C-alpha cells in the first residue's frame, strides 16, 4: 500500500506487478497491520481501516494526526491532542488506551534542523532513523 501524490491509496497487484487504486480512498498517512489491513488517516483527521474482503473502508474515529501498526498487531495513533494512544482491540473497536508514562519517550526539539534529544529510553542499544515530512532519511 502507499499514498500517491494525488492522495489516492494504491495497493500492489501481484498478478501484473502494477498498482490498483482502492475505492473511496484519499489520505495523508497510512500503515498496514500484521493481518494486511491498511489503516488510513485522511486530510480531515479521520481514521479508517480497509477491509480487503469487502473492498471498503470502515470509519474508526476522528481527531487523528498519524497511525502506526506494531508487529504484535497493535495499532497506535497520534491524536490531535498530541498524545499517543494504543487502540484497544483494533480489529473491531475504537476505544483508546493512553500510553502509560513509563512507556513514553520524548524527542525534542521538534521541528529542528540540528541535533535532537531522546528522553525516556530504557538502557539498551537502539537504532534511530530520522525522516523529513517528505519521507527523506
PDB file of C-alpha atoms in Angstrom:
ATOM      1  CA  UNK A   1       0.000   0.000   0.000  1.00  0.00           C
ATOM      2  CA  UNK A   2       1.066   3.592  -0.490  1.00  0.00           C
ATOM      3  CA  UNK A   3      -0.350   7.110  -0.641  1.00  0.00           C
ATOM      4  CA  UNK A   4       0.186   8.652  -4.069  1.00  0.00           C
ATOM      5  CA  UNK A   5       0.953  12.284  -4.764  1.00  0.00           C
ATOM      6  CA  UNK A   6      -2.731  12.541  -5.728  1.00  0.00           C
ATOM      7  CA  UNK A   7      -3.592  11.368  -2.149  1.00  0.00           C
ATOM      8  CA  UNK A   8      -5.242   8.221  -3.516  1.00  0.00           C
ATOM      9  CA  UNK A   9      -4.409   4.897  -1.878  1.00  0.00           C
ATOM     10  CA  UNK A  10      -2.729   2.263  -4.027  1.00  0.00           C
ATOM     11  CA  UNK A  11      -2.304  -1.452  -3.398  1.00  0.00           C
ATOM     12  CA  UNK A  12       0.287  -3.606  -5.146  1.00  0.00           C
ATOM     13  CA  UNK A  13      -1.258  -6.036  -7.621  1.00  0.00           C
ATOM     14  CA  UNK A  14       0.908  -9.183  -7.652  1.00  0.00           C
ATOM     15  CA  UNK A  15      -0.794 -10.517 -10.787  1.00  0.00           C
ATOM     16  CA  UNK A  16       0.564  -7.811 -13.091  1.00  0.00           C
ATOM     17  CA  UNK A  17       3.133  -6.066 -10.842  1.00  0.00           C
ATOM     18  CA  UNK A  18       1.056  -2.892 -11.102  1.00  0.00           C
ATOM     19  CA  UNK A  19      -0.799  -0.719  -8.620  1.00  0.00           C
ATOM     20  CA  UNK A  20      -4.568  -0.674  -8.106  1.00  0.00           C
ATOM     21  CA  UNK A  21      -6.408   2.358  -6.723  1.00  0.00           C
ATOM     22  CA  UNK A  22      -8.580   1.422  -3.743  1.00  0.00           C
ATOM     23  CA  UNK A  23     -12.176   2.600  -3.989  1.00  0.00           C
ATOM     24  CA  UNK A  24     -13.270   5.522  -1.837  1.00  0.00           C
ATOM     25  CA  UNK A  25      -9.816   6.290  -0.519  1.00  0.00           C
ATOM     26  CA  UNK A  26      -7.921   9.542  -0.142  1.00  0.00           C
ATOM     27  CA  UNK A  27      -5.485  10.237   2.634  1.00  0.00           C
ATOM     28  CA  UNK A  28      -2.263  11.549   4.038  1.00  0.00           C
ATOM     29  CA  UNK A  29      -0.924   8.831   6.362  1.00  0.00           C
ATOM     30  CA  UNK A  30      -1.065   5.044   6.050  1.00  0.00           C
ATOM     31  CA  UNK A  31       0.269   1.901   7.694  1.00  0.00           C
ATOM     32  CA  UNK A  32      -0.559  -1.797   7.412  1.00  0.00           C
ATOM     33  CA  UNK A  33      -1.227  -4.162  10.317  1.00  0.00           C
ATOM     34  CA  UNK A  34       0.034  -7.726  10.572  1.00  0.00           C
ATOM     35  CA  UNK A  35      -3.250  -9.025   9.095  1.00  0.00           C
ATOM     36  CA  UNK A  36      -2.548  -6.995   5.945  1.00  0.00           C
ATOM     37  CA  UNK A  37      -5.224  -4.350   6.552  1.00  0.00           C
ATOM     38  CA  UNK A  38      -4.415  -0.766   5.696  1.00  0.00           C
ATOM     39  CA  UNK A  39      -5.091   1.971   8.279  1.00  0.00           C
ATOM     40  CA  UNK A  40      -5.546   5.419   6.779  1.00  0.00           C
ATOM     41  CA  UNK A  41      -5.724   8.956   8.159  1.00  0.00           C
ATOM     42  CA  UNK A  42      -7.363  11.374   5.746  1.00  0.00           C
ATOM     43  CA  UNK A  43      -6.888  15.128   5.444  1.00  0.00           C
ATOM     44  CA  UNK A  44      -9.761  15.738   7.891  1.00  0.00           C
ATOM     45  CA  UNK A  45      -8.113  13.670  10.645  1.00  0.00           C
ATOM     46  CA  UNK A  46     -10.442  10.685  10.290  1.00  0.00           C
ATOM     47  CA  UNK A  47      -9.002   7.191  10.812  1.00  0.00           C
ATOM     48  CA  UNK A  48     -10.233   4.397   8.535  1.00  0.00           C
ATOM     49  CA  UNK A  49      -9.457   0.659   8.341  1.00  0.00           C
ATOM     50  CA  UNK A  50      -9.511  -1.104   4.963  1.00  0.00           C
ATOM     51  CA  UNK A  51     -11.482  -4.344   4.684  1.00  0.00           C
ATOM     52  CA  UNK A  52      -9.869  -6.328   1.837  1.00  0.00           C
ATOM     53  CA  UNK A  53     -12.634  -8.964   1.649  1.00  0.00           C
ATOM     54  CA  UNK A  54     -15.381  -6.420   1.017  1.00  0.00           C
ATOM     55  CA  UNK A  55     -13.134  -3.798  -0.635  1.00  0.00           C
ATOM     56  CA  UNK A  56     -14.409  -0.979   1.581  1.00  0.00           C
ATOM     57  CA  UNK A  57     -13.273   1.284   4.413  1.00  0.00           C
ATOM     58  CA  UNK A  58     -14.580   1.346   7.984  1.00  0.00           C
ATOM     59  CA  UNK A  59     -14.561   4.720   9.740  1.00  0.00           C
ATOM     60  CA  UNK A  60     -12.863   4.155  13.110  1.00  0.00           C
ATOM     61  CA  UNK A  61     -12.532   7.562  14.800  1.00  0.00           C
ATOM     62  CA  UNK A  62     -11.852  11.285  14.348  1.00  0.00           C
ATOM     63  CA  UNK A  63      -9.180  13.592  15.748  1.00  0.00           C
ATOM     64  CA  UNK A  64      -6.199  11.624  14.394  1.00  0.00           C
ATOM     65  CA  UNK A  65      -2.913  13.001  13.030  1.00  0.00           C
ATOM     66  CA  UNK A  66      -0.981   9.775  12.319  1.00  0.00           C
ATOM     67  CA  UNK A  67      -1.233   5.991  12.574  1.00  0.00           C
ATOM     68  CA  UNK A  68       1.298   3.201  13.088  1.00  0.00           C
ATOM     69  CA  UNK A  69       0.998  -0.579  13.347  1.00  0.00           C
ATOM     70  CA  UNK A  70       3.171  -2.828  15.502  1.00  0.00           C
ATOM     71  CA  UNK A  71       4.453  -6.336  14.742  1.00  0.00           C
ATOM     72  CA  UNK A  72       2.330  -7.583  17.640  1.00  0.00           C
ATOM     73  CA  UNK A  73      -0.904  -6.493  15.907  1.00  0.00           C
ATOM     74  CA  UNK A  74      -1.234  -3.269  17.892  1.00  0.00           C
ATOM     75  CA  UNK A  75      -2.400  -0.057  16.242  1.00  0.00           C
ATOM     76  CA  UNK A  76      -1.162   3.280  17.582  1.00  0.00           C
ATOM     77  CA  UNK A  77      -2.346   6.773  16.759  1.00  0.00           C
ATOM     78  CA  UNK A  78      -1.144  10.280  17.388  1.00  0.00           C
ATOM     79  CA  UNK A  79      -4.267  12.265  18.213  1.00  0.00           C
ATOM     80  CA  UNK A  80      -4.900  15.963  17.709  1.00  0.00           C
ATOM     81  CA  UNK A  81      -4.157  16.474  21.424  1.00  0.00           C
ATOM     82  CA  UNK A  82      -0.571  15.383  20.527  1.00  0.00           C
ATOM     83  CA  UNK A  83      -0.821  12.317  22.772  1.00  0.00           C
ATOM     84  CA  UNK A  84      -0.063   8.804  21.569  1.00  0.00           C
ATOM     85  CA  UNK A  85      -2.760   6.181  22.066  1.00  0.00           C
ATOM     86  CA  UNK A  86      -2.979   2.441  21.504  1.00  0.00           C
ATOM     87  CA  UNK A  87      -6.265   1.292  20.007  1.00  0.00           C
ATOM     88  CA  UNK A  88      -7.796  -1.366  22.243  1.00  0.00           C
ATOM     89  CA  UNK A  89      -8.848  -4.443  20.233  1.00  0.00           C
ATOM     90  CA  UNK A  90      -8.047  -2.650  16.983  1.00  0.00           C
ATOM     91  CA  UNK A  91      -9.763  -5.273  14.840  1.00  0.00           C
ATOM     92  CA  UNK A  92     -13.230  -4.144  15.882  1.00  0.00           C
ATOM     93  CA  UNK A  93     -13.026  -1.370  18.454  1.00  0.00           C
ATOM     94  CA  UNK A  94     -12.420   2.357  18.552  1.00  0.00           C
ATOM     95  CA  UNK A  95     -11.690   2.691  22.251  1.00  0.00           C
ATOM     96  CA  UNK A  96      -8.362   4.166  23.273  1.00  0.00           C
ATOM     97  CA  UNK A  97      -5.838   3.464  25.942  1.00  0.00           C
ATOM     98  CA  UNK A  98      -3.479   6.317  26.674  1.00  0.00           C
ATOM     99  CA  UNK A  99       0.138   5.272  26.543  1.00  0.00           C
ATOM    100  CA  UNK A 100       1.453   4.743  30.064  1.00  0.00           C
ATOM    101  CA  UNK A 101       4.100   7.251  31.264  1.00  0.00           C
ATOM    102  CA  UNK A 102       6.713   4.518  31.784  1.00  0.00           C
ATOM    103  CA  UNK A 103       6.375   3.617  28.098  1.00  0.00           C
ATOM    104  CA  UNK A 104       6.713   7.127  26.675  1.00  0.00           C
ATOM    105  CA  UNK A 105       9.689   8.816  25.138  1.00  0.00           C
ATOM    106  CA  UNK A 106      10.250  12.448  24.298  1.00  0.00           C
ATOM    107  CA  UNK A 107      12.020  13.591  21.155  1.00  0.00           C
ATOM    108  CA  UNK A 108      12.852  17.276  21.062  1.00  0.00           C
ATOM    109  CA  UNK A 109      13.084  19.901  19.740  1.00  0.00           C
ATOM    110  CA  UNK A 110      10.561  19.360  17.006  1.00  0.00           C
ATOM    111  CA  UNK A 111      10.934  20.717  14.416  1.00  0.00           C
ATOM    112  CA  UNK A 112      14.705  21.004  14.219  1.00  0.00           C
ATOM    113  CA  UNK A 113      17.445  21.284  11.640  1.00  0.00           C
ATOM    114  CA  UNK A 114      20.173  20.353  14.123  1.00  0.00           C
ATOM    115  CA  UNK A 115      20.503  17.716  16.833  1.00  0.00           C
ATOM    116  CA  UNK A 116      17.605  16.034  18.607  1.00  0.00           C
ATOM    117  CA  UNK A 117      17.434  14.689  22.144  1.00  0.00           C
ATOM    118  CA  UNK A 118      15.631  11.478  23.076  1.00  0.00           C
ATOM    119  CA  UNK A 119      14.493  11.130  26.676  1.00  0.00           C
ATOM    120  CA  UNK A 120      12.802   8.164  28.357  1.00  0.00           C
ATOM    121  CA  UNK A 121      14.553   5.176  26.779  1.00  0.00           C
ATOM    122  CA  UNK A 122      15.487   2.280  28.997  1.00  0.00           C
ATOM    123  CA  UNK A 123      19.089   1.131  28.888  1.00  0.00           C
ATOM    124  CA  UNK A 124      19.998  -0.795  25.735  1.00  0.00           C
ATOM    125  CA  UNK A 125      21.131  -0.477  22.153  1.00  0.00           C
ATOM    126  CA  UNK A 126      18.890   1.397  19.734  1.00  0.00           C
ATOM    127  CA  UNK A 127      18.915   2.270  16.079  1.00  0.00           C
ATOM    128  CA  UNK A 128      17.317   5.624  15.243  1.00  0.00           C
ATOM    129  CA  UNK A 129      16.386   6.917  11.801  1.00  0.00           C
ATOM    130  CA  UNK A 130      15.095  10.452  11.331  1.00  0.00           C
ATOM    131  CA  UNK A 131      12.900  11.261   8.359  1.00  0.00           C
ATOM    132  CA  UNK A 132      11.705  14.573   6.970  1.00  0.00           C
ATOM    133  CA  UNK A 133       7.999  15.233   6.377  1.00  0.00           C
ATOM    134  CA  UNK A 134       8.706  14.313   2.736  1.00  0.00           C
ATOM    135  CA  UNK A 135       9.915  10.869   3.851  1.00  0.00           C
ATOM    136  CA  UNK A 136      13.598  11.577   3.252  1.00  0.00           C
ATOM    137  CA  UNK A 137      16.110   9.937   5.571  1.00  0.00           C
TER     138      UNK A 137
END
